[in-house]
Coordinates of C-alpha atoms in Angstrom, one line a residue:
X1 CA -19.9 -2.1 -27.3
X2 CA -22.5 0.5 -25.7
X3 CA -24.6 2.9 -27.3
X4 CA -23.3 6.6 -27.3
X5 CA -26.6 8.1 -29.4
X6 CA -29.7 8.3 -28.9
X7 CA -32.8 9.6 -30.7
X8 CA -35.4 11.4 -28.1
X9 CA -37.3 9.6 -27.8
X10 CA -34.8 6.6 -26.3
X11 CA -33.2 9.0 -24.9
X12 CA -36.4 9.5 -22.8
X13 CA -36.8 6.0 -22.0
X14 CA -33.3 5.4 -20.5
X15 CA -34.2 8.2 -18.3
X16 CA -37.5 6.7 -17.4
X17 CA -35.7 3.6 -16.6
X18 CA -32.8 5.1 -14.6
X19 CA -35.1 7.3 -12.6
X20 CA -37.9 4.2 -11.9
X21 CA -37.5 3.9 -8.0
X22 CA -37.2 -0.1 -9.1
X23 CA -33.6 0.9 -10.4
X24 CA -32.8 4.0 -8.5
X25 CA -33.6 2.8 -4.9
X26 CA -32.0 0.2 -5.6
X27 CA -28.1 -0.4 -6.6
X28 CA -27.6 -3.4 -7.0
X29 CA -30.7 -3.6 -10.4
X30 CA -29.1 -0.3 -11.5
X31 CA -25.7 -2.2 -12.0
X32 CA -27.2 -4.8 -13.7
X33 CA -29.1 -2.7 -15.3
X34 CA -26.7 0.0 -17.0
X35 CA -23.1 -2.3 -17.4
X36 CA -23.2 -4.6 -20.5
X37 CA -22.7 -8.3 -18.3
X38 CA -22.2 -11.2 -20.8
X39 CA -22.4 -8.6 -23.6
X40 CA -20.7 -9.9 -26.4
X41 CA -17.2 -7.7 -27.4
X42 CA -17.8 -6.0 -24.7
X43 CA -15.2 -6.0 -21.4
X44 CA -18.0 -7.8 -19.5
X45 CA -18.2 -10.2 -22.0
X46 CA -17.3 -13.2 -20.0
X47 CA -18.8 -12.2 -16.2
X48 CA -22.3 -12.6 -15.5
X49 CA -22.5 -9.7 -12.8
X50 CA -21.2 -8.1 -9.5
X51 CA -19.5 -10.9 -7.0
X52 CA -21.1 -11.6 -3.9
X53 CA -19.3 -9.7 -1.1
X54 CA -20.2 -6.9 -4.2
X55 CA -23.9 -7.5 -4.0
X56 CA -24.4 -7.6 -0.3
X57 CA -23.8 -4.8 0.1
X58 CA -25.3 -3.0 -2.7
X59 CA -28.5 -5.0 -1.0
X60 CA -27.7 -2.8 2.3
X61 CA -28.1 0.2 0.9
X62 CA -31.5 -0.5 -0.9
X63 CA -32.5 -1.6 1.8
X64 CA -31.3 1.3 4.2
X65 CA -32.9 3.5 1.4
X66 CA -36.4 1.2 1.8
X67 CA -36.4 1.5 5.5
X68 CA -35.5 5.0 5.7
X69 CA -38.6 6.2 3.9
X70 CA -41.2 3.7 5.5
X71 CA -40.3 5.0 8.9
X72 CA -39.5 8.8 7.0
X73 CA -36.5 8.5 9.5
X74 CA -33.7 10.0 7.2
X75 CA -30.6 8.7 8.8
X76 CA -26.5 8.5 7.6
X77 CA -25.8 5.3 6.5
X78 CA -22.0 4.4 7.3
X79 CA -19.9 1.2 5.5
X80 CA -16.5 0.1 5.8
X81 CA -15.0 -2.7 4.8
X82 CA -11.9 -4.0 5.7
X83 CA -10.1 -7.1 3.0
X84 CA -6.8 -8.3 1.8
X85 CA -5.6 -6.9 -1.6
X86 CA -7.8 -7.8 -5.2
X87 CA -11.0 -8.2 -4.1
X88 CA -12.8 -5.7 -6.8
X89 CA -13.2 -2.3 -4.0
X90 CA -12.4 0.2 -6.6
X91 CA -15.2 -1.5 -8.9
X92 CA -17.5 -1.1 -6.2
X93 CA -16.8 2.5 -5.6
X94 CA -17.2 3.1 -9.2
X95 CA -20.3 1.7 -9.6
X96 CA -22.3 3.4 -6.1
X97 CA -21.0 6.9 -7.2
X98 CA -22.3 6.6 -10.6
X99 CA -25.4 5.2 -9.2
X100 CA -26.0 8.1 -6.8
X101 CA -25.1 10.6 -9.3
X102 CA -27.3 9.0 -11.7
X103 CA -29.9 8.7 -10.0
X104 CA -29.9 11.4 -7.5
X105 CA -30.0 14.3 -9.3
X106 CA -28.1 17.3 -8.3
X107 CA -26.5 15.2 -5.4
X108 CA -22.3 15.3 -4.3
X109 CA -20.5 12.7 -4.8
X110 CA -16.7 13.5 -2.5
X111 CA -13.8 10.9 -3.1
X112 CA -11.2 11.0 -1.0
X113 CA -8.2 8.5 -1.0
X114 CA -4.5 8.2 1.6
X115 CA -2.6 10.0 -1.7
X116 CA -3.3 12.1 -4.7
X117 CA -1.9 8.7 -6.8
X118 CA -4.0 6.8 -5.6
X119 CA -7.2 8.9 -6.6
X120 CA -5.4 10.1 -10.5
X121 CA -4.2 6.3 -11.5
X122 CA -6.6 3.8 -9.4
X123 CA -9.8 5.8 -8.3
X124 CA -10.9 8.4 -11.0
X125 CA -9.4 5.7 -14.0
X126 CA -12.0 2.6 -12.4
X127 CA -14.6 5.0 -12.2
X128 CA -14.1 6.2 -16.4
X129 CA -13.6 3.0 -17.3
X130 CA -16.9 1.5 -15.7
X131 CA -18.9 5.6 -17.2
X132 CA -17.7 4.7 -20.1
X133 CA -19.0 1.0 -20.4
X134 CA -22.6 2.3 -19.2
X135 CA -25.7 3.4 -21.2
X136 CA -25.3 6.6 -20.4
X137 CA -22.0 7.3 -20.9
X138 CA -23.1 10.2 -22.7
X139 CA -23.8 11.6 -19.4
X140 CA -21.0 12.2 -17.9
X141 CA -17.1 13.5 -18.5
X142 CA -14.4 12.1 -15.6
X143 CA -11.1 14.6 -16.4
X144 CA -8.7 14.4 -13.9
X145 CA -10.3 13.5 -10.6
X146 CA -13.8 15.0 -11.4
X147 CA -16.8 13.9 -13.1
X148 CA -19.2 16.2 -14.1
X149 CA -22.5 16.2 -15.8
X150 CA -22.1 16.8 -20.1
X151 CA -23.4 20.5 -21.3
X152 CA -26.7 19.4 -22.9
X153 CA -27.6 17.8 -19.7
X154 CA -26.5 20.5 -17.3
X155 CA -28.8 22.3 -19.9
X156 CA -32.3 19.7 -19.7
X157 CA -31.8 20.0 -16.4
X158 CA -31.6 23.8 -16.0
X159 CA -33.9 24.8 -17.9
X160 CA -36.8 22.1 -17.9
X161 CA -36.6 21.1 -13.8
X162 CA -35.6 24.5 -13.1
X163 CA -32.6 22.9 -10.8
X164 CA -29.1 23.8 -10.0
X165 CA -26.5 21.7 -11.4
X166 CA -23.5 23.5 -9.6
X167 CA -22.7 21.3 -7.2
X168 CA -23.7 17.8 -9.4
X169 CA -20.9 15.0 -9.3
X170 CA -18.0 13.8 -8.3
X171 CA -14.8 15.6 -6.8
X172 CA -11.6 13.8 -5.5
X173 CA -10.7 16.0 -2.4
X174 CA -7.0 16.2 -1.5
X175 CA -6.3 17.2 2.3
X176 CA -3.9 18.1 4.4
X177 CA -2.8 16.9 7.7
X178 CA -1.7 20.2 8.7
X179 CA -4.6 22.6 7.2
X180 CA -7.1 19.7 7.9
X181 CA -9.7 22.5 7.9
X182 CA -9.6 23.6 4.5
X183 CA -11.3 20.2 4.0
X184 CA -14.9 21.2 4.4
X185 CA -17.2 21.7 1.9
X186 CA -20.3 22.4 0.7
X187 CA -23.1 20.9 2.4
X188 CA -26.3 19.4 -0.7
X189 CA -29.8 18.7 0.7
X190 CA -30.1 16.8 -2.7
X191 CA -28.0 13.7 -1.0
X192 CA -24.3 14.2 -0.5
X193 CA -22.2 10.7 -0.5
X194 CA -17.9 10.8 1.0
X195 CA -15.8 7.7 -0.1
X196 CA -12.8 6.8 2.2
X197 CA -10.4 5.0 -0.8
X198 CA -7.8 3.6 1.2
X199 CA -9.1 4.9 4.4
X200 CA -6.5 3.2 6.6
X201 CA -4.1 6.1 5.4
X202 CA -6.4 9.2 6.2
X203 CA -5.4 10.7 9.5
X204 CA -7.7 11.5 12.4
X205 CA -8.1 14.9 11.3
X206 CA -9.9 14.8 8.2
X207 CA -12.4 12.1 9.4
X208 CA -13.4 14.8 12.2
X209 CA -13.9 17.8 9.6
X210 CA -15.9 15.1 7.3
X211 CA -18.4 14.6 9.6
X212 CA -19.7 18.4 8.8
X213 CA -20.4 16.9 5.2
X214 CA -23.5 15.3 6.4
X215 CA -25.3 18.3 8.4
X216 CA -28.3 18.3 6.3
X217 CA -31.1 15.8 7.4
X218 CA -31.8 14.3 4.1
X219 CA -32.4 10.6 3.3
X220 CA -29.4 10.4 0.6
X221 CA -26.8 11.0 3.0
X222 CA -24.1 8.4 2.9
X223 CA -20.8 7.5 4.0
X224 CA -17.8 4.9 2.6
X225 CA -15.0 3.5 3.9
X226 CA -12.8 0.9 2.0
X227 CA -9.1 -0.1 2.2
X228 CA -6.7 -2.6 3.6
X229 CA -6.2 -2.5 7.9
X230 CA -2.5 -0.9 7.0
X231 CA -2.5 0.3 10.7
X232 CA -3.7 -1.0 13.8
X233 CA -4.5 2.9 15.5
X234 CA -6.8 5.9 13.5
X235 CA -10.3 5.9 13.1
X236 CA -10.7 3.4 10.3
X237 CA -9.0 0.9 12.7
X238 CA -11.4 2.2 15.5
X239 CA -14.6 1.6 13.1
X240 CA -13.2 -2.1 13.9
X241 CA -12.8 -1.8 17.5
X242 CA -14.5 0.6 19.9
X243 CA -16.6 2.7 17.0
X244 CA -17.8 -0.7 15.8
X245 CA -21.6 -0.1 16.7
X246 CA -21.5 3.2 14.5
X247 CA -20.7 1.5 11.2
X248 CA -21.9 -1.7 9.0
X249 CA -18.8 -2.7 9.3
X250 CA -17.0 -6.1 7.9
X251 CA -13.5 -7.6 7.8
X252 CA -13.2 -9.7 4.4
X253 CA -10.8 -12.7 4.1
X254 CA -9.9 -12.0 0.2
X255 CA -9.4 -16.1 0.0
X256 CA -13.4 -16.0 0.6
X257 CA -13.8 -13.7 -2.6
X258 CA -14.8 -15.5 -6.4
X259 CA -12.8 -15.1 -8.8
X260 CA -9.3 -13.7 -7.1
X261 CA -6.1 -15.5 -7.5
X262 CA -5.6 -18.1 -4.9
X263 CA -2.2 -19.1 -5.8
X264 CA -1.0 -15.1 -5.2
X265 CA -3.0 -15.5 -1.4
X266 CA -1.3 -18.7 -0.6
X267 CA 1.9 -17.6 -2.2
X268 CA 2.0 -14.4 0.8
X269 CA 1.0 -16.5 3.5
X270 CA 4.0 -19.5 2.6
X271 CA 6.6 -16.4 1.6
X272 CA 6.1 -14.9 5.4
X273 CA 4.0 -17.2 7.6
X274 CA 0.5 -17.7 7.8
X275 CA 0.5 -15.4 11.3
X276 CA 2.6 -12.3 9.9
X277 CA 1.3 -8.9 9.6
X278 CA 1.8 -9.1 5.5
X279 CA -0.9 -11.8 5.6
X280 CA -2.7 -10.3 7.9
X281 CA -2.7 -7.1 5.9
X282 CA -2.3 -8.8 2.6
X283 CA -4.7 -11.5 2.6
X284 CA -6.8 -11.7 6.0
X285 CA -8.0 -8.0 6.1
X286 CA -6.5 -7.8 9.4
X287 CA -4.5 -5.3 10.9
X288 CA -1.0 -6.0 11.8
X289 CA 0.3 -6.5 15.2
X290 CA 3.3 -4.9 14.6
X291 CA 3.9 -0.6 14.1
X292 CA 1.6 -0.1 11.6
X293 CA 4.1 2.4 10.0
X294 CA 7.6 0.6 10.0
X295 CA 8.5 -2.5 7.6
X296 CA 10.0 -4.0 10.1
X297 CA 8.7 -3.7 13.4
X298 CA 9.9 -3.5 16.6
X299 CA 8.7 -7.4 17.9
X300 CA 10.2 -9.0 15.2
X301 CA 13.4 -7.7 15.5
X302 CA 13.6 -8.1 19.8
X303 CA 12.4 -11.9 19.2
X304 CA 15.7 -12.2 16.6
X305 CA 18.0 -10.7 19.3
X306 CA 16.4 -13.1 22.2
X307 CA 16.5 -16.0 20.0
X308 CA 19.5 -18.5 20.9
X309 CA 22.7 -18.5 18.5
X310 CA 23.3 -21.2 16.5
X311 CA 26.6 -21.8 14.1
X312 CA 24.7 -22.3 10.4
X313 CA 28.2 -24.1 9.4
X314 CA 26.8 -25.4 6.4
X315 CA 25.0 -21.7 4.7
X316 CA 26.9 -20.0 2.1
X317 CA 28.8 -16.7 4.2
X318 CA 27.9 -13.5 2.7
X319 CA 29.3 -9.8 2.4
X320 CA 26.9 -6.5 2.6
X321 CA 29.1 -3.0 2.4
X322 CA 27.3 -0.1 2.5
X323 CA 30.1 2.5 2.0
X324 CA 29.8 6.0 4.3
X325 CA 29.1 9.0 2.1
X326 CA 30.9 11.3 4.6
X327 CA 29.4 13.4 7.2
X328 CA 27.2 11.5 10.0
X329 CA 27.3 8.2 8.1
X330 CA 29.2 5.3 8.6
X331 CA 31.1 3.1 6.1
X332 CA 29.6 -0.3 7.4
X333 CA 30.4 -4.6 6.3
X334 CA 28.4 -6.7 7.8
X335 CA 29.3 -10.9 7.6
X336 CA 26.5 -13.3 7.8
X337 CA 26.5 -16.7 7.3
X338 CA 22.9 -18.7 7.2
X339 CA 21.1 -17.5 10.5
X340 CA 24.0 -16.1 12.1
X341 CA 26.0 -12.8 11.6
X342 CA 29.4 -13.0 12.1
X343 CA 30.8 -9.7 12.1
X344 CA 29.6 -6.0 12.1
X345 CA 32.6 -3.5 11.5
X346 CA 32.2 -0.1 10.8
X347 CA 34.5 2.9 10.9
X348 CA 33.8 7.2 9.6
X349 CA 35.2 8.6 6.6
X350 CA 36.5 12.4 7.2
X351 CA 38.3 12.2 3.7
X352 CA 37.3 10.7 0.2
X353 CA 40.2 10.2 -1.0
X354 CA 41.6 8.6 1.8
X355 CA 38.5 7.3 2.7
X356 CA 38.2 5.6 -0.5
X357 CA 41.4 3.9 -0.1
X358 CA 40.9 2.7 3.8
X359 CA 37.6 1.0 2.2
X360 CA 39.2 -1.1 -0.5
X361 CA 41.4 -2.2 2.5
X362 CA 38.9 -3.0 5.0
X363 CA 36.4 -4.7 2.1
X364 CA 40.1 -6.9 1.0
X365 CA 40.8 -7.8 4.8
X366 CA 37.0 -9.3 5.3
X367 CA 36.7 -10.9 2.1
X368 CA 40.7 -12.8 2.9
X369 CA 39.7 -13.8 6.1
X370 CA 35.6 -14.8 5.5
X371 CA 36.1 -15.8 2.3
X372 CA 32.4 -15.0 1.4
X373 CA 30.4 -16.6 -1.6
X374 CA 29.0 -13.3 -2.7
X375 CA 30.0 -9.7 -1.4
X376 CA 27.7 -7.1 -2.4
X377 CA 28.1 -3.1 -1.7
X378 CA 25.8 -0.4 -2.6
X379 CA 27.6 2.1 -5.7
X380 CA 25.7 5.2 -4.3
X381 CA 28.2 8.4 -3.7
X382 CA 31.6 6.5 -3.5
X383 CA 30.6 2.7 -3.2
X384 CA 31.0 2.8 -7.5
X385 CA 34.8 3.6 -7.6
X386 CA 35.1 1.5 -4.2
X387 CA 34.0 -1.8 -6.2
X388 CA 36.1 -1.1 -8.7
X389 CA 39.1 -0.7 -6.9
X390 CA 38.4 -4.3 -5.2
X391 CA 38.0 -5.7 -8.1
X392 CA 41.3 -4.7 -10.0
X393 CA 43.2 -6.1 -7.1
X394 CA 41.8 -9.2 -8.1
X395 CA 39.1 -9.6 -5.6
X396 CA 35.3 -9.8 -6.7
X397 CA 32.3 -7.5 -5.1
X398 CA 29.1 -6.9 -7.1
X399 CA 27.9 -3.8 -7.3
X400 CA 23.7 -3.2 -6.3
X401 CA 22.0 -0.1 -7.0
X402 CA 19.2 0.4 -4.3
X403 CA 17.1 1.7 -7.3
X404 CA 17.2 -0.7 -9.5
X405 CA 14.1 -2.8 -10.6
X406 CA 12.9 -5.8 -7.9
X407 CA 12.2 -9.0 -9.1
X408 CA 8.7 -8.6 -8.7
X409 CA 7.8 -5.4 -9.4
X410 CA 4.0 -6.2 -8.4
X411 CA 5.5 -6.0 -5.3
X412 CA 8.2 -4.5 -4.6
X413 CA 9.2 -1.0 -5.8
X414 CA 12.7 -1.0 -6.0
X415 CA 16.0 -3.5 -5.4
X416 CA 16.5 -1.8 -2.1
X417 CA 12.7 -2.6 -1.0
X418 CA 13.3 -6.4 -2.3
X419 CA 16.5 -6.8 -0.3
X420 CA 14.5 -5.6 2.7
X421 CA 11.7 -7.5 2.8
X422 CA 14.0 -10.6 2.0
X423 CA 16.0 -9.5 5.5
X424 CA 12.7 -9.2 7.3
X425 CA 11.3 -12.6 6.4
X426 CA 15.5 -13.5 7.3
X427 CA 14.3 -12.3 10.6
X428 CA 11.8 -14.8 11.9
X429 CA 14.7 -17.3 12.4
X430 CA 17.5 -15.1 11.7
X431 CA 19.9 -14.2 15.5
X432 CA 20.8 -10.8 15.8
X433 CA 24.0 -10.1 17.9
X434 CA 23.4 -7.1 20.4
X435 CA 24.3 -4.2 18.4
X436 CA 21.9 -1.4 19.3
X437 CA 22.6 0.5 16.1
X438 CA 21.7 -3.0 14.1
X439 CA 18.6 -2.8 16.2
X440 CA 17.9 0.8 16.1
X441 CA 18.4 1.3 12.4
X442 CA 16.1 -2.3 11.5
X443 CA 12.9 -1.0 12.6
X444 CA 13.6 3.1 11.3
X445 CA 12.4 3.3 7.5
X446 CA 8.6 3.3 7.5
X447 CA 6.7 1.5 4.5
X448 CA 5.1 3.4 1.7
X449 CA 2.7 1.7 -0.3
X450 CA 2.0 3.6 -3.5
X451 CA -1.4 4.2 -5.4
X452 CA -1.1 0.6 -6.8
X453 CA 0.2 -1.5 -3.5
X454 CA 3.5 -1.4 -4.5
X455 CA 5.9 -1.4 -1.5
X456 CA 8.7 1.0 -1.3
X457 CA 10.7 1.8 1.3
X458 CA 11.0 5.7 3.3
X459 CA 14.6 7.1 2.1
X460 CA 17.3 7.9 4.3
X461 CA 16.7 11.6 2.9
X462 CA 13.1 11.7 4.7
X463 CA 14.5 9.9 7.9
X464 CA 17.0 12.1 7.9
X465 CA 14.2 14.8 7.9
X466 CA 12.3 12.8 10.5
X467 CA 15.4 13.3 12.7
X468 CA 16.3 9.7 12.6
X469 CA 20.0 8.7 11.6
X470 CA 20.7 6.6 7.9
X471 CA 20.2 2.9 8.4
X472 CA 23.4 1.9 7.6
X473 CA 24.2 -0.9 9.1
X474 CA 20.6 -2.5 8.4
X475 CA 21.3 -1.3 4.8
X476 CA 24.6 -3.6 5.4
X477 CA 23.1 -6.1 6.1
X478 CA 20.0 -6.4 3.8
X479 CA 22.8 -6.4 1.1
X480 CA 23.6 -9.6 2.4
X481 CA 20.3 -11.0 0.7
X482 CA 21.0 -9.0 -2.5
X483 CA 22.1 -12.3 -4.3
X484 CA 20.8 -15.6 -4.0
X485 CA 23.4 -18.0 -3.7
X486 CA 23.3 -21.9 -2.4
X487 CA 24.6 -23.7 0.3
X488 CA 28.6 -24.6 1.0
X489 CA 30.2 -27.6 2.4
X490 CA 31.8 -26.9 5.8
X491 CA 35.1 -28.2 6.3
X492 CA 36.1 -26.6 9.0
X493 CA 38.8 -24.3 7.4
X494 CA 36.9 -21.0 7.2
X495 CA 36.5 -21.8 11.0
X496 CA 39.9 -22.1 11.7
X497 CA 41.1 -19.0 9.7
X498 CA 38.3 -16.9 11.4
X499 CA 39.5 -17.6 15.0
X500 CA 43.4 -16.6 14.1
X501 CA 42.0 -13.1 15.3
X502 CA 38.5 -13.2 17.2
X503 CA 35.4 -12.4 15.3
X504 CA 35.2 -9.2 17.4
X505 CA 38.2 -7.7 17.2
X506 CA 38.1 -4.4 15.2
X507 CA 40.9 -4.0 12.5
X508 CA 43.9 -1.7 12.8
X509 CA 42.7 0.0 9.9
X510 CA 39.9 1.6 11.5
X511 CA 41.4 4.5 13.4
X512 CA 39.7 6.0 16.7
X513 CA 36.4 5.9 15.3
X514 CA 36.0 2.6 14.8
X515 CA 33.4 0.3 17.0
X516 CA 32.6 -3.4 16.9
X517 CA 29.7 -4.8 17.5
X518 CA 29.9 -5.6 21.5
X519 CA 30.9 -2.0 21.6
X520 CA 27.4 0.0 20.6

């Protein structure tokens, strides 16, 4: 492991080496010198150095420093990279942060991200990891979302160099879109570095205020922005479009980066299609074509609604039930067979006890009529008791809790996100009826990626806070994807039974509040 205790002579030699311009002004040389690449019994035992794309950026920084001093021109260095997931952005952020602070005594590094979680769980833990491995790990203390020089180093610099260390270090700076002016900070003539991690999620107002960090005409001014391109508008997007001449920018396809999981990228492409937003964002480093915030884009829904209806008689029939909790929500049943939605049924519940019995009756009616291979119901609120009553009557309906863990926890935050992802894939070939409620519901919820890029779906409560209705019909359709079922052998009996009453007919149990799927 790296040595953390040095004699005074060794400490002086380490400082001399780190502050030598051959390392101080060459981040690549610094990274190769300060971390234990290939050293046995260290985390880097089997690694020889940075990846090609990382080396390329480190060399660009060195050239900028060299040219600036040669021309005596203290220019701001601005660099942005959009990429697919998993290429090593956080490691690069850690290297350039420690390099800057190690070699520019008194300088400040500000690190911001799309969320506080990103800073606390990803960015600063990664910085702490690399500081711990470095030759001069004893210089620094990383606590929470800050990195400060050790007490002994502060005393040394202030007594020997007569230099203030008040602003020397790295700070994870939070922001408020409602109060952007609170993001403004101190200027620092010793040097200022600003890093936007997951920059696509940082609002435009913060980018504007951030320009104020660089008003001091010093040679040591650096602004970096790294992210997946999750939005097709905003300042990070504009860096690669109308503002492309102001930044050193590049979009990196994750498949071109050595040491990455190529199969994981191909799985995304195979699952969603080579032209899908998922492939563009997660693999190619490109912007999505649909609305950057919604989980399901408007264009995808429009194409599914315009697609020609074709029966899929060998596909299994599945039923999804999203029971109402009263108020403005609807009790919804959706029947799907393969690429086709056979029926959407809704009714309003005004009395919980009576509504429970009505719900049970409607579910039984639809099981009798369509003979679904699998029926699934959301167990939230009255869903659990309804499921129990249906099963007590000898019919089979499976309970689903939206908060269950997903089968792929590295991709989907819970069962609901997993089902909506399956429904989104289905929309590539599925056919939507002319049901305005369903189409509106599908494009309502926003994406909610967390600090580990695990995707969650906006909650119904949050949607209502934005003035949107609960996506009851879309949730009911999503429940038809809760469990995998095999294809069925078509014999015409089920179709014959369905023709006994029209598919668009709303049953008598619905009462005055019910509405058929062609009437919305």
